[in-house]
PDB file of C-alpha atoms in Angstrom:
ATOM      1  CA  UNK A 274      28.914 -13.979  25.615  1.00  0.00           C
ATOM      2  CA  UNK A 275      25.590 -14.849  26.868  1.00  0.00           C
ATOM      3  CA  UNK A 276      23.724 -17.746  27.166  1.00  0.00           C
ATOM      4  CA  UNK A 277      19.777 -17.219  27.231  1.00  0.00           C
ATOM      5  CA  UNK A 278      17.591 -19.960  28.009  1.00  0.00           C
ATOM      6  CA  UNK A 279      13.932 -20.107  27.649  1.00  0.00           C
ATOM      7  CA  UNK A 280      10.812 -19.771  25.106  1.00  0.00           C
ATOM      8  CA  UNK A 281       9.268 -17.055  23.345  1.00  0.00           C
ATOM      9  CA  UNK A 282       5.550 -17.238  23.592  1.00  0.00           C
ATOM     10  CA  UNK A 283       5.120 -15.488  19.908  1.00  0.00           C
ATOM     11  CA  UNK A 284       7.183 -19.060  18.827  1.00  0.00           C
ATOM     12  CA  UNK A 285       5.396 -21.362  20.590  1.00  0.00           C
ATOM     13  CA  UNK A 286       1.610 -20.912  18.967  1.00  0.00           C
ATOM     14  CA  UNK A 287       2.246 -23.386  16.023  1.00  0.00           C
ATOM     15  CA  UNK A 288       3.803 -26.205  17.246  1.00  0.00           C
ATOM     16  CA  UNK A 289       6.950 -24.688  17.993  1.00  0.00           C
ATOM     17  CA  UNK A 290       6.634 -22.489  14.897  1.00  0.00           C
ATOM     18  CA  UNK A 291       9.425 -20.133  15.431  1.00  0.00           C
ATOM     19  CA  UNK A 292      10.441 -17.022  13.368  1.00  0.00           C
ATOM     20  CA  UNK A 293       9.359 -18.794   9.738  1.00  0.00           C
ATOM     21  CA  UNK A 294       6.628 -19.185  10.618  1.00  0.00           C
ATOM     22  CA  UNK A 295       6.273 -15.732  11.928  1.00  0.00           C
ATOM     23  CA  UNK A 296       7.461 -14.657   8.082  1.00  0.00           C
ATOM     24  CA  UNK A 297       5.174 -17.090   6.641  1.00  0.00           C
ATOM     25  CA  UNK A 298       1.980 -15.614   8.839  1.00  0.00           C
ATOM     26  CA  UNK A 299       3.399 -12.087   8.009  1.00  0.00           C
ATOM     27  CA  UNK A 300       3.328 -13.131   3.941  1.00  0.00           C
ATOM     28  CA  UNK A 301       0.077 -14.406   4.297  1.00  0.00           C
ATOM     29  CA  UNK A 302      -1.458 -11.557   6.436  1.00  0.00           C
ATOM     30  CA  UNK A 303      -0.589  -9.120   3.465  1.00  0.00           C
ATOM     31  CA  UNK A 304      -1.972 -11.451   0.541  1.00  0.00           C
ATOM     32  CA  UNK A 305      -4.949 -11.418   2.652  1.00  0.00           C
ATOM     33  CA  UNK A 306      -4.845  -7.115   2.769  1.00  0.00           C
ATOM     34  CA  UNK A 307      -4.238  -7.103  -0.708  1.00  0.00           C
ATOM     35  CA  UNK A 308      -6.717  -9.713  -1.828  1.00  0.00           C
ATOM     36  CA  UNK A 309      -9.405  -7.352   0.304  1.00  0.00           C
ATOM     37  CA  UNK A 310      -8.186  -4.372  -0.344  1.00  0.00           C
ATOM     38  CA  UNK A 311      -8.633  -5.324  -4.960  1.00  0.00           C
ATOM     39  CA  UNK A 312     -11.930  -6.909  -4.373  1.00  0.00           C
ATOM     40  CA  UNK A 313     -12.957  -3.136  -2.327  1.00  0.00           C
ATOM     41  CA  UNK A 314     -11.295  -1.186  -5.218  1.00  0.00           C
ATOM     42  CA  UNK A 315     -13.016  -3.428  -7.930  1.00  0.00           C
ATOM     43  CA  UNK A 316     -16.806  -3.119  -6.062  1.00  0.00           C
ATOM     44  CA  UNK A 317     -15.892   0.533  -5.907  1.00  0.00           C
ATOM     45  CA  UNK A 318     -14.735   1.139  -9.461  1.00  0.00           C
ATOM     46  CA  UNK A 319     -17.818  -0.796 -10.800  1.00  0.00           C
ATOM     47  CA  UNK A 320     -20.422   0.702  -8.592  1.00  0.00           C
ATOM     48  CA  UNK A 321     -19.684   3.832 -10.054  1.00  0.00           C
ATOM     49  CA  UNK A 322     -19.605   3.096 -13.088  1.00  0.00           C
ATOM     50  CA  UNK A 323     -23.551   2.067 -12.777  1.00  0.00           C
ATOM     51  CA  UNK A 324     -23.928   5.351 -10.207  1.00  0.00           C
ATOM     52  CA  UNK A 325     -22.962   7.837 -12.150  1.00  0.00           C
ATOM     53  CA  UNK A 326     -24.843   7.303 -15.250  1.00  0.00           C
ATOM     54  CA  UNK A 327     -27.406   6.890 -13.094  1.00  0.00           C
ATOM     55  CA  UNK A 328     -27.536   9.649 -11.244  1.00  0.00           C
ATOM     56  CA  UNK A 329     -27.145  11.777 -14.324  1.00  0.00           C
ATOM     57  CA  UNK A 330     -30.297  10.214 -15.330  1.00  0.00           C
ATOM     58  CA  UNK A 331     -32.010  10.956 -12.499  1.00  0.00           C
ATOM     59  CA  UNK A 332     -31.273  14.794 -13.467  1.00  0.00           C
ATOM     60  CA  UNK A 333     -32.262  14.472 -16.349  1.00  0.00           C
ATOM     61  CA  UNK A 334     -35.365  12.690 -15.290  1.00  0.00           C
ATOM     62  CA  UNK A 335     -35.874  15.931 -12.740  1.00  0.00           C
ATOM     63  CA  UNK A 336     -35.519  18.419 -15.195  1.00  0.00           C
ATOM     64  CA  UNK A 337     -37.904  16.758 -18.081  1.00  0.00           C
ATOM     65  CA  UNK A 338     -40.621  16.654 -14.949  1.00  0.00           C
ATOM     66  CA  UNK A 339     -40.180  20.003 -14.190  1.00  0.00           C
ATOM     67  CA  UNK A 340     -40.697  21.318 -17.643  1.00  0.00           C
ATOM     68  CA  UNK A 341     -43.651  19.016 -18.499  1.00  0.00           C
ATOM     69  CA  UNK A 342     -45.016  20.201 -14.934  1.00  0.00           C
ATOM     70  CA  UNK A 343     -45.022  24.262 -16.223  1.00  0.00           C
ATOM     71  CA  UNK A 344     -46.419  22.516 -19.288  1.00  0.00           C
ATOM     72  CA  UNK A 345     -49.249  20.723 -18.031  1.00  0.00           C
ATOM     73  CA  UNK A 346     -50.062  24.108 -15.851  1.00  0.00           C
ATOM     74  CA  UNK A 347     -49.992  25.907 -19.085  1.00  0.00           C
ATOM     75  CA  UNK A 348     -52.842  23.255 -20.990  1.00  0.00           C
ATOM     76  CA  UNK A 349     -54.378  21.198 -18.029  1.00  0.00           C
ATOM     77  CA  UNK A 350     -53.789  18.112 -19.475  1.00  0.00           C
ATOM     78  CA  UNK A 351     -51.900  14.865 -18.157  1.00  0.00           C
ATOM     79  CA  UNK A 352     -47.775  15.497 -19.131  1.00  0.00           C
ATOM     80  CA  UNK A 353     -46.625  14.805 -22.312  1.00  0.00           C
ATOM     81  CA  UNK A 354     -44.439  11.704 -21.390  1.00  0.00           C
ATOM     82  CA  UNK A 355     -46.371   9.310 -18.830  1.00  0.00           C
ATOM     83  CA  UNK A 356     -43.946   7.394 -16.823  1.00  0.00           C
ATOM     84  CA  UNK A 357     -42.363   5.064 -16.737  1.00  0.00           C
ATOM     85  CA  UNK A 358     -40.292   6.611 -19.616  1.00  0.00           C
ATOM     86  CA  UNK A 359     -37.240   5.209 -21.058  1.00  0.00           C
ATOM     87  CA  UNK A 360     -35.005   6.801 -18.734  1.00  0.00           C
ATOM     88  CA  UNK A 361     -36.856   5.059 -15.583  1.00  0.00           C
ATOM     89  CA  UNK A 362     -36.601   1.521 -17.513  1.00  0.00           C
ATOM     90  CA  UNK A 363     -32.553   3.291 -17.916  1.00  0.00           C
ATOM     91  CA  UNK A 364     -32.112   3.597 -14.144  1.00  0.00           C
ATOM     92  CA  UNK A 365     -33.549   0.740 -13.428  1.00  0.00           C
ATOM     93  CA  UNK A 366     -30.946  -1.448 -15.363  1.00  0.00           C
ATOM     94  CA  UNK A 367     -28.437   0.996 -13.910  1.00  0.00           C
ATOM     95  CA  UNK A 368     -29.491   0.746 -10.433  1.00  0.00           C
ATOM     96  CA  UNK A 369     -30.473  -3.436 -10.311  1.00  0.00           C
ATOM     97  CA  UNK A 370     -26.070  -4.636 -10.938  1.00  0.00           C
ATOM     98  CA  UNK A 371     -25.270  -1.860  -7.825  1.00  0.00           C
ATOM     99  CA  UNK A 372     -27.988  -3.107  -5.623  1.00  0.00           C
ATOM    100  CA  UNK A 373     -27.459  -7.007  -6.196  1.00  0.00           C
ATOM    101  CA  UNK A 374     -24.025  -7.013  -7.565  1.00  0.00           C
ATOM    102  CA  UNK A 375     -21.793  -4.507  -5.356  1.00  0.00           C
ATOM    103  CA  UNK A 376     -24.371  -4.876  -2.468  1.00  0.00           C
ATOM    104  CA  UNK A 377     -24.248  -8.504  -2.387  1.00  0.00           C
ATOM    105  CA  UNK A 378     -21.153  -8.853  -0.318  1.00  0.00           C
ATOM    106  CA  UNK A 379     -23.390  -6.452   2.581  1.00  0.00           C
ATOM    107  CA  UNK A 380     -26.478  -9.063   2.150  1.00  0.00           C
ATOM    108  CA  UNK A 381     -24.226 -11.981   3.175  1.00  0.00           C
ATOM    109  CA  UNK A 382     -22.640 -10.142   5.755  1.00  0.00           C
ATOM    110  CA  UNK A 383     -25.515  -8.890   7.482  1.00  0.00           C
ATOM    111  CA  UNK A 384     -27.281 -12.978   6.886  1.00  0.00           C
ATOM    112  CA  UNK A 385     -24.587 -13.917   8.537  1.00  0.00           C
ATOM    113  CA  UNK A 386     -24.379 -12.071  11.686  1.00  0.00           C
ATOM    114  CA  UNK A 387     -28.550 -12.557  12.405  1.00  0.00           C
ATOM    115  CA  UNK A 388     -27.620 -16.454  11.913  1.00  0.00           C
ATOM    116  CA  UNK A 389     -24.430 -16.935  14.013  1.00  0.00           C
ATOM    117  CA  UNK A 390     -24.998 -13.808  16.583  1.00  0.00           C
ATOM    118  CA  UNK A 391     -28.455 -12.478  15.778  1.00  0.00           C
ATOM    119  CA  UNK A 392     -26.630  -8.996  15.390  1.00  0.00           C
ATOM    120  CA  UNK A 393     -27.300  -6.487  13.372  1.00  0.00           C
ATOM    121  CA  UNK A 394     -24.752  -4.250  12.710  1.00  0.00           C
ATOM    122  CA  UNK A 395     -23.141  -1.770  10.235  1.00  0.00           C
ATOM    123  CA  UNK A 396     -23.810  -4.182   6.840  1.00  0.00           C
ATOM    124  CA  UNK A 397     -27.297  -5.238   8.003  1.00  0.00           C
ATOM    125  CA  UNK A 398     -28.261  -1.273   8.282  1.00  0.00           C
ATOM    126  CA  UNK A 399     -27.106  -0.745   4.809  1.00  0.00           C
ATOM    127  CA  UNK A 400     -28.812  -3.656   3.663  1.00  0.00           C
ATOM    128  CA  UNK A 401     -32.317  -2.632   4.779  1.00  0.00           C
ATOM    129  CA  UNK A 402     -31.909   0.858   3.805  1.00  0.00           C
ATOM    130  CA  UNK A 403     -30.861   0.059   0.534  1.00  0.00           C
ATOM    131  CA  UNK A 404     -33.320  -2.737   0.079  1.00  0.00           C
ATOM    132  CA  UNK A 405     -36.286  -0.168   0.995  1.00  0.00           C
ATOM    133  CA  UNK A 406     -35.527   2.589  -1.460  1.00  0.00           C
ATOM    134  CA  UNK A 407     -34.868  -0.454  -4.437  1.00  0.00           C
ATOM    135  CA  UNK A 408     -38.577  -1.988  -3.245  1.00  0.00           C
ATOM    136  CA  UNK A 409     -40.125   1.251  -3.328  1.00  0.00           C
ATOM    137  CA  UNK A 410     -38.690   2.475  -6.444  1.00  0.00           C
ATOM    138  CA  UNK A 411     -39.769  -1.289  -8.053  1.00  0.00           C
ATOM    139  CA  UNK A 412     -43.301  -0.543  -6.300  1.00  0.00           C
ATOM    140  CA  UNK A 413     -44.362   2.878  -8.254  1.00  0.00           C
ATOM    141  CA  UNK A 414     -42.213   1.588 -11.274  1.00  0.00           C
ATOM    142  CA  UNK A 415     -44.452  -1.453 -11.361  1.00  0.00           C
ATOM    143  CA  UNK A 416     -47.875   0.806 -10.704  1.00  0.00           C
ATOM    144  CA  UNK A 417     -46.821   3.217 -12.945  1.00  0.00           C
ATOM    145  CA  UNK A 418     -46.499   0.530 -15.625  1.00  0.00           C
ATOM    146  CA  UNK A 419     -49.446  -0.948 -15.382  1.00  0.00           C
ATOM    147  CA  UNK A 420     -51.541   2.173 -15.210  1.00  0.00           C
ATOM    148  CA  UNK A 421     -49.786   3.085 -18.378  1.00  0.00           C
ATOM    149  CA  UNK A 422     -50.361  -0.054 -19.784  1.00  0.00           C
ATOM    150  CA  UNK A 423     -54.193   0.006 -19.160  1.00  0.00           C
ATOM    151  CA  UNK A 424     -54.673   3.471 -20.419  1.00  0.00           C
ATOM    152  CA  UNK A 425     -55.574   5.420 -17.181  1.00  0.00           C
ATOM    153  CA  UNK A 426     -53.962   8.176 -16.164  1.00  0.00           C
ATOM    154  CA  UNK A 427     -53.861   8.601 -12.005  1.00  0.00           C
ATOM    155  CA  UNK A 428     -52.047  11.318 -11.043  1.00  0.00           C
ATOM    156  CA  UNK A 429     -51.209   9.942  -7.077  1.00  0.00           C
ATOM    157  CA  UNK A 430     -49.274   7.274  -9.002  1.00  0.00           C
ATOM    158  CA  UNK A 431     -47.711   8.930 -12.053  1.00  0.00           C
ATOM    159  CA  UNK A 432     -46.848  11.880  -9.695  1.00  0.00           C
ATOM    160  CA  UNK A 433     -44.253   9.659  -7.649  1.00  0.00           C
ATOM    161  CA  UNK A 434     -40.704   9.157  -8.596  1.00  0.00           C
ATOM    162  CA  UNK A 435     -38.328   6.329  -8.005  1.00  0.00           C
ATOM    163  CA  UNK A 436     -35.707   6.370  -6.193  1.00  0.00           C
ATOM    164  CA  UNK A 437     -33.184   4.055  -7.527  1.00  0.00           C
ATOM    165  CA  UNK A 438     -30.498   6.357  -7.451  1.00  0.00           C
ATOM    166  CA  UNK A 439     -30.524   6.435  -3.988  1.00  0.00           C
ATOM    167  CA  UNK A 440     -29.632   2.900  -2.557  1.00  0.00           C
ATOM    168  CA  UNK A 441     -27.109   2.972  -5.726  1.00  0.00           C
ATOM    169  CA  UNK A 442     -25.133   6.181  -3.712  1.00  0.00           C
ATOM    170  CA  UNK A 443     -25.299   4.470  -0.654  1.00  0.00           C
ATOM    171  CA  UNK A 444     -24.085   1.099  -1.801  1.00  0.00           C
ATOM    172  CA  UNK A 445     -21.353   3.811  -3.493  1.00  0.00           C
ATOM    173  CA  UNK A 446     -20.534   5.971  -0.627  1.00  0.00           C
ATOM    174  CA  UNK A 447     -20.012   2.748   2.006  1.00  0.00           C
ATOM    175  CA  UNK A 448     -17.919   0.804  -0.140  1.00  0.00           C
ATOM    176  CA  UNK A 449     -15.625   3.861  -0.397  1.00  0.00           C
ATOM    177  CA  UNK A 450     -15.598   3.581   2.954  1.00  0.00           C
ATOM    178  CA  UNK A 451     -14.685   0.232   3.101  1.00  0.00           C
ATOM    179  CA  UNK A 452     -12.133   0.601   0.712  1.00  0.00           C
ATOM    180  CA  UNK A 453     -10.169   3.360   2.555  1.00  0.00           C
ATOM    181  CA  UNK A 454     -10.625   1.406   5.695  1.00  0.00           C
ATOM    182  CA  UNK A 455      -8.694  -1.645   4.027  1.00  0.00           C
ATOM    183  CA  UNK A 456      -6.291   0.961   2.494  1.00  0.00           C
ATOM    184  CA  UNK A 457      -5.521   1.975   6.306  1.00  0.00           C
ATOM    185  CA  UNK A 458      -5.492  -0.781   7.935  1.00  0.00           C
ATOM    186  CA  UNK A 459      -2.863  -2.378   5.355  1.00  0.00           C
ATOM    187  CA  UNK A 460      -0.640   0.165   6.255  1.00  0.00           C
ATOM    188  CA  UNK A 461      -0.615  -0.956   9.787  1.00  0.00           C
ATOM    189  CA  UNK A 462      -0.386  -4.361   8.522  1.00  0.00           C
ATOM    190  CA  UNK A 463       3.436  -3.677   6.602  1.00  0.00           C
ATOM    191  CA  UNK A 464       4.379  -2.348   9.574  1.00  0.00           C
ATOM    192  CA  UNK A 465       4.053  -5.459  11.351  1.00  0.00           C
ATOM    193  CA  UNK A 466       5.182  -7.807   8.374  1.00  0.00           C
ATOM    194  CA  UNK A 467       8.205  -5.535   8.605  1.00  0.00           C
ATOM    195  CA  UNK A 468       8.790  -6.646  12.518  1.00  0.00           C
ATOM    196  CA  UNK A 469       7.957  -9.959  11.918  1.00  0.00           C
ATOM    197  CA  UNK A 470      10.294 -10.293   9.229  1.00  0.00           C
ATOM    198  CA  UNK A 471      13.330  -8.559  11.684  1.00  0.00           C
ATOM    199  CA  UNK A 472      12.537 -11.545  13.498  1.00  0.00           C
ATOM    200  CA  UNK A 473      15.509 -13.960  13.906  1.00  0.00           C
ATOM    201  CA  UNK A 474      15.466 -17.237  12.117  1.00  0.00           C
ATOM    202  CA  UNK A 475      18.173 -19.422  13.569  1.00  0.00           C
ATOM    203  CA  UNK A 476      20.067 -19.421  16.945  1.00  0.00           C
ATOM    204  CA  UNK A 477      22.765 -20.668  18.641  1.00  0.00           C
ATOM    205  CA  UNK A 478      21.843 -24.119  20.995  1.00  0.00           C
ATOM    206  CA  UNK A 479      24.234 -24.788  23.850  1.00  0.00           C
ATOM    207  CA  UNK A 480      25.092 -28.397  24.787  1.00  0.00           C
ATOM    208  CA  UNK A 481      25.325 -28.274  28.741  1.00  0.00           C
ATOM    209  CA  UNK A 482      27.314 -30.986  30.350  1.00  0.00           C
ATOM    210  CA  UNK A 483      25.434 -33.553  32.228  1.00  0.00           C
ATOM    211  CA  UNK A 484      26.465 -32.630  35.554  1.00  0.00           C
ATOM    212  CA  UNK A 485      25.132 -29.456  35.105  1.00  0.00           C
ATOM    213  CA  UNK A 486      21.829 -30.162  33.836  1.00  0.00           C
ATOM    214  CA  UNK A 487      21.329 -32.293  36.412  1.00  0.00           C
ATOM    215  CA  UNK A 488      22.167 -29.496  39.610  1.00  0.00           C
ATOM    216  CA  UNK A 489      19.629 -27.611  37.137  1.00  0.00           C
ATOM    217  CA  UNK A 490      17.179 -29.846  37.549  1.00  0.00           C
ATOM    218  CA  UNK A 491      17.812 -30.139  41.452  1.00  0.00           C
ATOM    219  CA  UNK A 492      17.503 -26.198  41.319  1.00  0.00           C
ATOM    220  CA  UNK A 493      13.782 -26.087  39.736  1.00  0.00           C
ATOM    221  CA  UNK A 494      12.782 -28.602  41.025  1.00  0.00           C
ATOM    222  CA  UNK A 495      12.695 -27.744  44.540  1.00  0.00           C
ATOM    223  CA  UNK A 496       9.691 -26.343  46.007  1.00  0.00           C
ATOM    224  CA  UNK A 497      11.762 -25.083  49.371  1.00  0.00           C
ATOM    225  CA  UNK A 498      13.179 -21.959  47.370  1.00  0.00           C
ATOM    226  CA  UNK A 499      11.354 -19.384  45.804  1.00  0.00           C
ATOM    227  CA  UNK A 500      11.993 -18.016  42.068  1.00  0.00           C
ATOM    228  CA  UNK A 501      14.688 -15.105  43.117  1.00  0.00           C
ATOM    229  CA  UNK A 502      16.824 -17.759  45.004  1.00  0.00           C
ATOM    230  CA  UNK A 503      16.367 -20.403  42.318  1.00  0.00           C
ATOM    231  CA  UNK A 504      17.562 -17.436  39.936  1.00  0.00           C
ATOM    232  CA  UNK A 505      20.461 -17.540  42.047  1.00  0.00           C
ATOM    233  CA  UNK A 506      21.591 -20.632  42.338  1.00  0.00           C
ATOM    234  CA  UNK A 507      21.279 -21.072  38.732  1.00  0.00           C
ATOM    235  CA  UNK A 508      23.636 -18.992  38.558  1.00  0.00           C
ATOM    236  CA  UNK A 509      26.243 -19.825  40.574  1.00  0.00           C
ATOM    237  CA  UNK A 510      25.959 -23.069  38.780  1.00  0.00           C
ATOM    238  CA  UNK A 511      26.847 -21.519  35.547  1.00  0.00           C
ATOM    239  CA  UNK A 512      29.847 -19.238  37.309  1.00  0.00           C
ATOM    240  CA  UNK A 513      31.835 -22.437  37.606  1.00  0.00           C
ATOM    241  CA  UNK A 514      31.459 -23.291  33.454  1.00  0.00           C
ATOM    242  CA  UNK A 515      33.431 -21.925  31.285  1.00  0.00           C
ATOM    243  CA  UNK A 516      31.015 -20.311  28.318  1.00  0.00           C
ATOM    244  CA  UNK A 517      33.597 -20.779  25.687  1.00  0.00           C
ATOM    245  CA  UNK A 518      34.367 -24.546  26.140  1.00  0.00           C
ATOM    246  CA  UNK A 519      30.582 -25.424  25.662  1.00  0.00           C
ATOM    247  CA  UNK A 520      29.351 -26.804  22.402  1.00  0.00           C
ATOM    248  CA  UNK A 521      27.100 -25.126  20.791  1.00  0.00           C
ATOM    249  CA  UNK A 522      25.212 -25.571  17.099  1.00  0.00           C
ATOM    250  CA  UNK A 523      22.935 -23.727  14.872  1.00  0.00           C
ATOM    251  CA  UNK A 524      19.424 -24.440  14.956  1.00  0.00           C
ATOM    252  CA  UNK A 525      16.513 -22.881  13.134  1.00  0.00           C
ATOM    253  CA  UNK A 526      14.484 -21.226  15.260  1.00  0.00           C
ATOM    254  CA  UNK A 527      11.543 -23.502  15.120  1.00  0.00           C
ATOM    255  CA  UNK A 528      13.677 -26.077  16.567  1.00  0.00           C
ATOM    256  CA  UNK A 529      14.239 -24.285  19.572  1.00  0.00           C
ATOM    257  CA  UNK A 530      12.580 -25.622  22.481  1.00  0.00           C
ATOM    258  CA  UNK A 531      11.400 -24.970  26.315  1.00  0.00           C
ATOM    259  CA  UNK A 532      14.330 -25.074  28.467  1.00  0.00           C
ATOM    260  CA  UNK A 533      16.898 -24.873  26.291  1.00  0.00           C
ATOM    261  CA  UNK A 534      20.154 -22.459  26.638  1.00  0.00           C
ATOM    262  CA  UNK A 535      21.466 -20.551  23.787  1.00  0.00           C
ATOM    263  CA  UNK A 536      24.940 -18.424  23.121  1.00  0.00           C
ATOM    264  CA  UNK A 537      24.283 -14.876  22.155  1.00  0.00           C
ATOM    265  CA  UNK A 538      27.116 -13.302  20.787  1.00  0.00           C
ATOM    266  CA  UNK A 539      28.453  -9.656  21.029  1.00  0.00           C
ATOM    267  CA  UNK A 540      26.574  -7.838  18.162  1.00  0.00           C
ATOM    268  CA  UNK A 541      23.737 -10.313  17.747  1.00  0.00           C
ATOM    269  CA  UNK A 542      20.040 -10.659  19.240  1.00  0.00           C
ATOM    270  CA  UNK A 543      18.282 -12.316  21.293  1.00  0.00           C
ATOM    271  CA  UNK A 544      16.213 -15.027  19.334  1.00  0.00           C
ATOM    272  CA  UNK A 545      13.360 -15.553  21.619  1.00  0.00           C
ATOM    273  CA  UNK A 546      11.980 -14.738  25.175  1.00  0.00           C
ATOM    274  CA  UNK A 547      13.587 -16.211  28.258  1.00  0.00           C
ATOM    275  CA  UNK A 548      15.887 -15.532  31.390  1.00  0.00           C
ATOM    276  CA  UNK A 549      19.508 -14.857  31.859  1.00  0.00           C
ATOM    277  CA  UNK A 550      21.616 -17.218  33.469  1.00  0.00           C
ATOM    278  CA  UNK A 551      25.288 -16.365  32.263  1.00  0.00           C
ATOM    279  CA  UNK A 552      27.373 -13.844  31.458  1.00  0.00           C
ATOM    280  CA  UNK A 553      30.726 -13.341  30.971  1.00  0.00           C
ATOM    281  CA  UNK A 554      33.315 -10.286  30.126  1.00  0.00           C
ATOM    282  CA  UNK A 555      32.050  -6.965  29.785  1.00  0.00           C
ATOM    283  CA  UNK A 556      28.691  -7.226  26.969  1.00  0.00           C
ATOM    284  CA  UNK A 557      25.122  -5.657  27.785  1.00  0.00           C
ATOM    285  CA  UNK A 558      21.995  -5.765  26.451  1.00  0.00           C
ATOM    286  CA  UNK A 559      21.168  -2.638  24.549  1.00  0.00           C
ATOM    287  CA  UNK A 560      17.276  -2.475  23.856  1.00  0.00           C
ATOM    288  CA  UNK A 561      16.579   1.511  24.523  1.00  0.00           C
ATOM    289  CA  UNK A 562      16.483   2.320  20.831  1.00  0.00           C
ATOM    290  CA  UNK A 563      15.267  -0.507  18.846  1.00  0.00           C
ATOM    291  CA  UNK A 564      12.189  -1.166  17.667  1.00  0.00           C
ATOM    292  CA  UNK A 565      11.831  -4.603  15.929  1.00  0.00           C
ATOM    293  CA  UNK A 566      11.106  -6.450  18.860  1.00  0.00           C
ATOM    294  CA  UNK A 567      14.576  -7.867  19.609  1.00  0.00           C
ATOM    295  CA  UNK A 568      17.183  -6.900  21.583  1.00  0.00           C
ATOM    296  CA  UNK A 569      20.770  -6.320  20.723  1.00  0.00           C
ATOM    297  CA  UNK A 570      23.832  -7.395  22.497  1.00  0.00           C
ATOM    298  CA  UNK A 571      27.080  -5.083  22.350  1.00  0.00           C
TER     299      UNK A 571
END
């Protein structure tokens, strides 16, 4: 038998929150993981939906270029369709739900960090590049239109080509990455809702008798002896009580509280962090093999 006094600092965060709390954090880390880890999956899923008809627009776009290109060699004429065709108006719809929709979660990010820590990291970066390519696209889409509309025919404008698809891949390409980043780091996440649910939830309180709280009391108190002699006469104390004729009761283990004593019995574990006063017959701690964070007693 062994009594173990002392706190557990993992315990002590939440008002005394002890190992249900631990569980509770633990249930609500991974509602958080999978909560993030839908809303990356859903960006994802609907970005390409938009990205991939899109970009096989943009090939087809290409292709009708090149052809009216070796066409307009062959007569010298302007091409036979003068952008913007339906297939730019096409990517345009296509590209405008990616670049505001998907891309609005990097927008608020990157506001965010110039406004509480004028930084500008990873989101902000994708933000302006993205941004760029949708203005510029807009800009010869809108020039192109208006040229059209007005008859002329300018071949420095009508020669350009958007570039939608482009912030549309991006926008693609890093949410991917955010999704398998989420993906990962859930993983690491059950591991430790899996140790924090090994976590004991109850423990055994001791009732010490009066007289020797108060020689316990004498013993910390004093500011002559150092912490390896008060160790020891601490337990000399506890060599003269008899571990069996204690009370003891069954406490949760948010109840448990600095400078209390607890019975650990052969084949259970040690409920929280502390020091060793006590001991008696034969039982060790066994902690080389374990991994949940608690050792056992055999």
């Amino acid at each position: 038998k062994l009594p173990h006094g002392g706190e557990s600092s993992s315990q002590q965060t939440n008002g005394g929150g002890g190992g249900t709390s631990l569980i509770d954090s633990a249930a609500r880390m991974e509602r958080s993981r999978q909560k993030e880890l839908h809303e990356w999956k859903c960006s994802l899923i609907i970005s390409l939906f938009f990205t991939i008809p899109l970009f096989v627009c943009h090939l087809i776009t290409m292709h009708s270029s090149m052809n009216d290109g070796i066409d307009d060699n062959m007569t010298g004429g302007p091409p036979s369709s003068i952008p913007p065709t339906r297939m730019d108006w096409l990517m345009l719809l296509l590209a405008t739900p990616v670049q505001f929709g998907v891309g609005k979660r990097f927008y608020v990010s990157a506001y965010r960090g110039l406004v509480h820590g004028c930084t500008m990291g990873m989101d902000f970066l994708v933000a302006m590049g993205t941004s760029s390519a949708y203005l510029y696209s807009i800009i010869v889409f809108v020039l192109q239109l208006i040229a059209k509309n007005n008859g002329e025919y300018d071949a420095s404008i009508m020669d350009l080509f958007p570039t939608f698809e482009t912030g549309a891949w991006l926008i693609t390409f890093v949410t991917l990455g955010k999704y398998l980043e989420a993906y990962a780091r859930g993983k690491t996440a059950g591991a430790l809702q899996t140790l924090m649910e090994l976590q004991p939830v109850s423990a055994t309180r001791t009732i010490l008798p009066d007289d020797v709280l108060k020689l316990m009391k004498e013993v910390q108190s004093s500011e002559e002896m150092d912490v390896e002699e008060k160790n020891k006469n601490i337990t000399k104390i506890f060599s003269k009580v008899h571990v069996n004729s204690i009370p003891a009761e069954e406490k949760d283990i948010s109840e448990i509280r600095i400078g209390d004593f607890l019975l650990v019995l052969p084949g259970g574990r040690i409920p929280t962090d502390g020091m060793l006063v006590a001991r008696e017959g034969t039982s060790k701690i066994d902690a080389a093999e374990n991994n949940d964070g608690c050792a056992y007693i055999d």
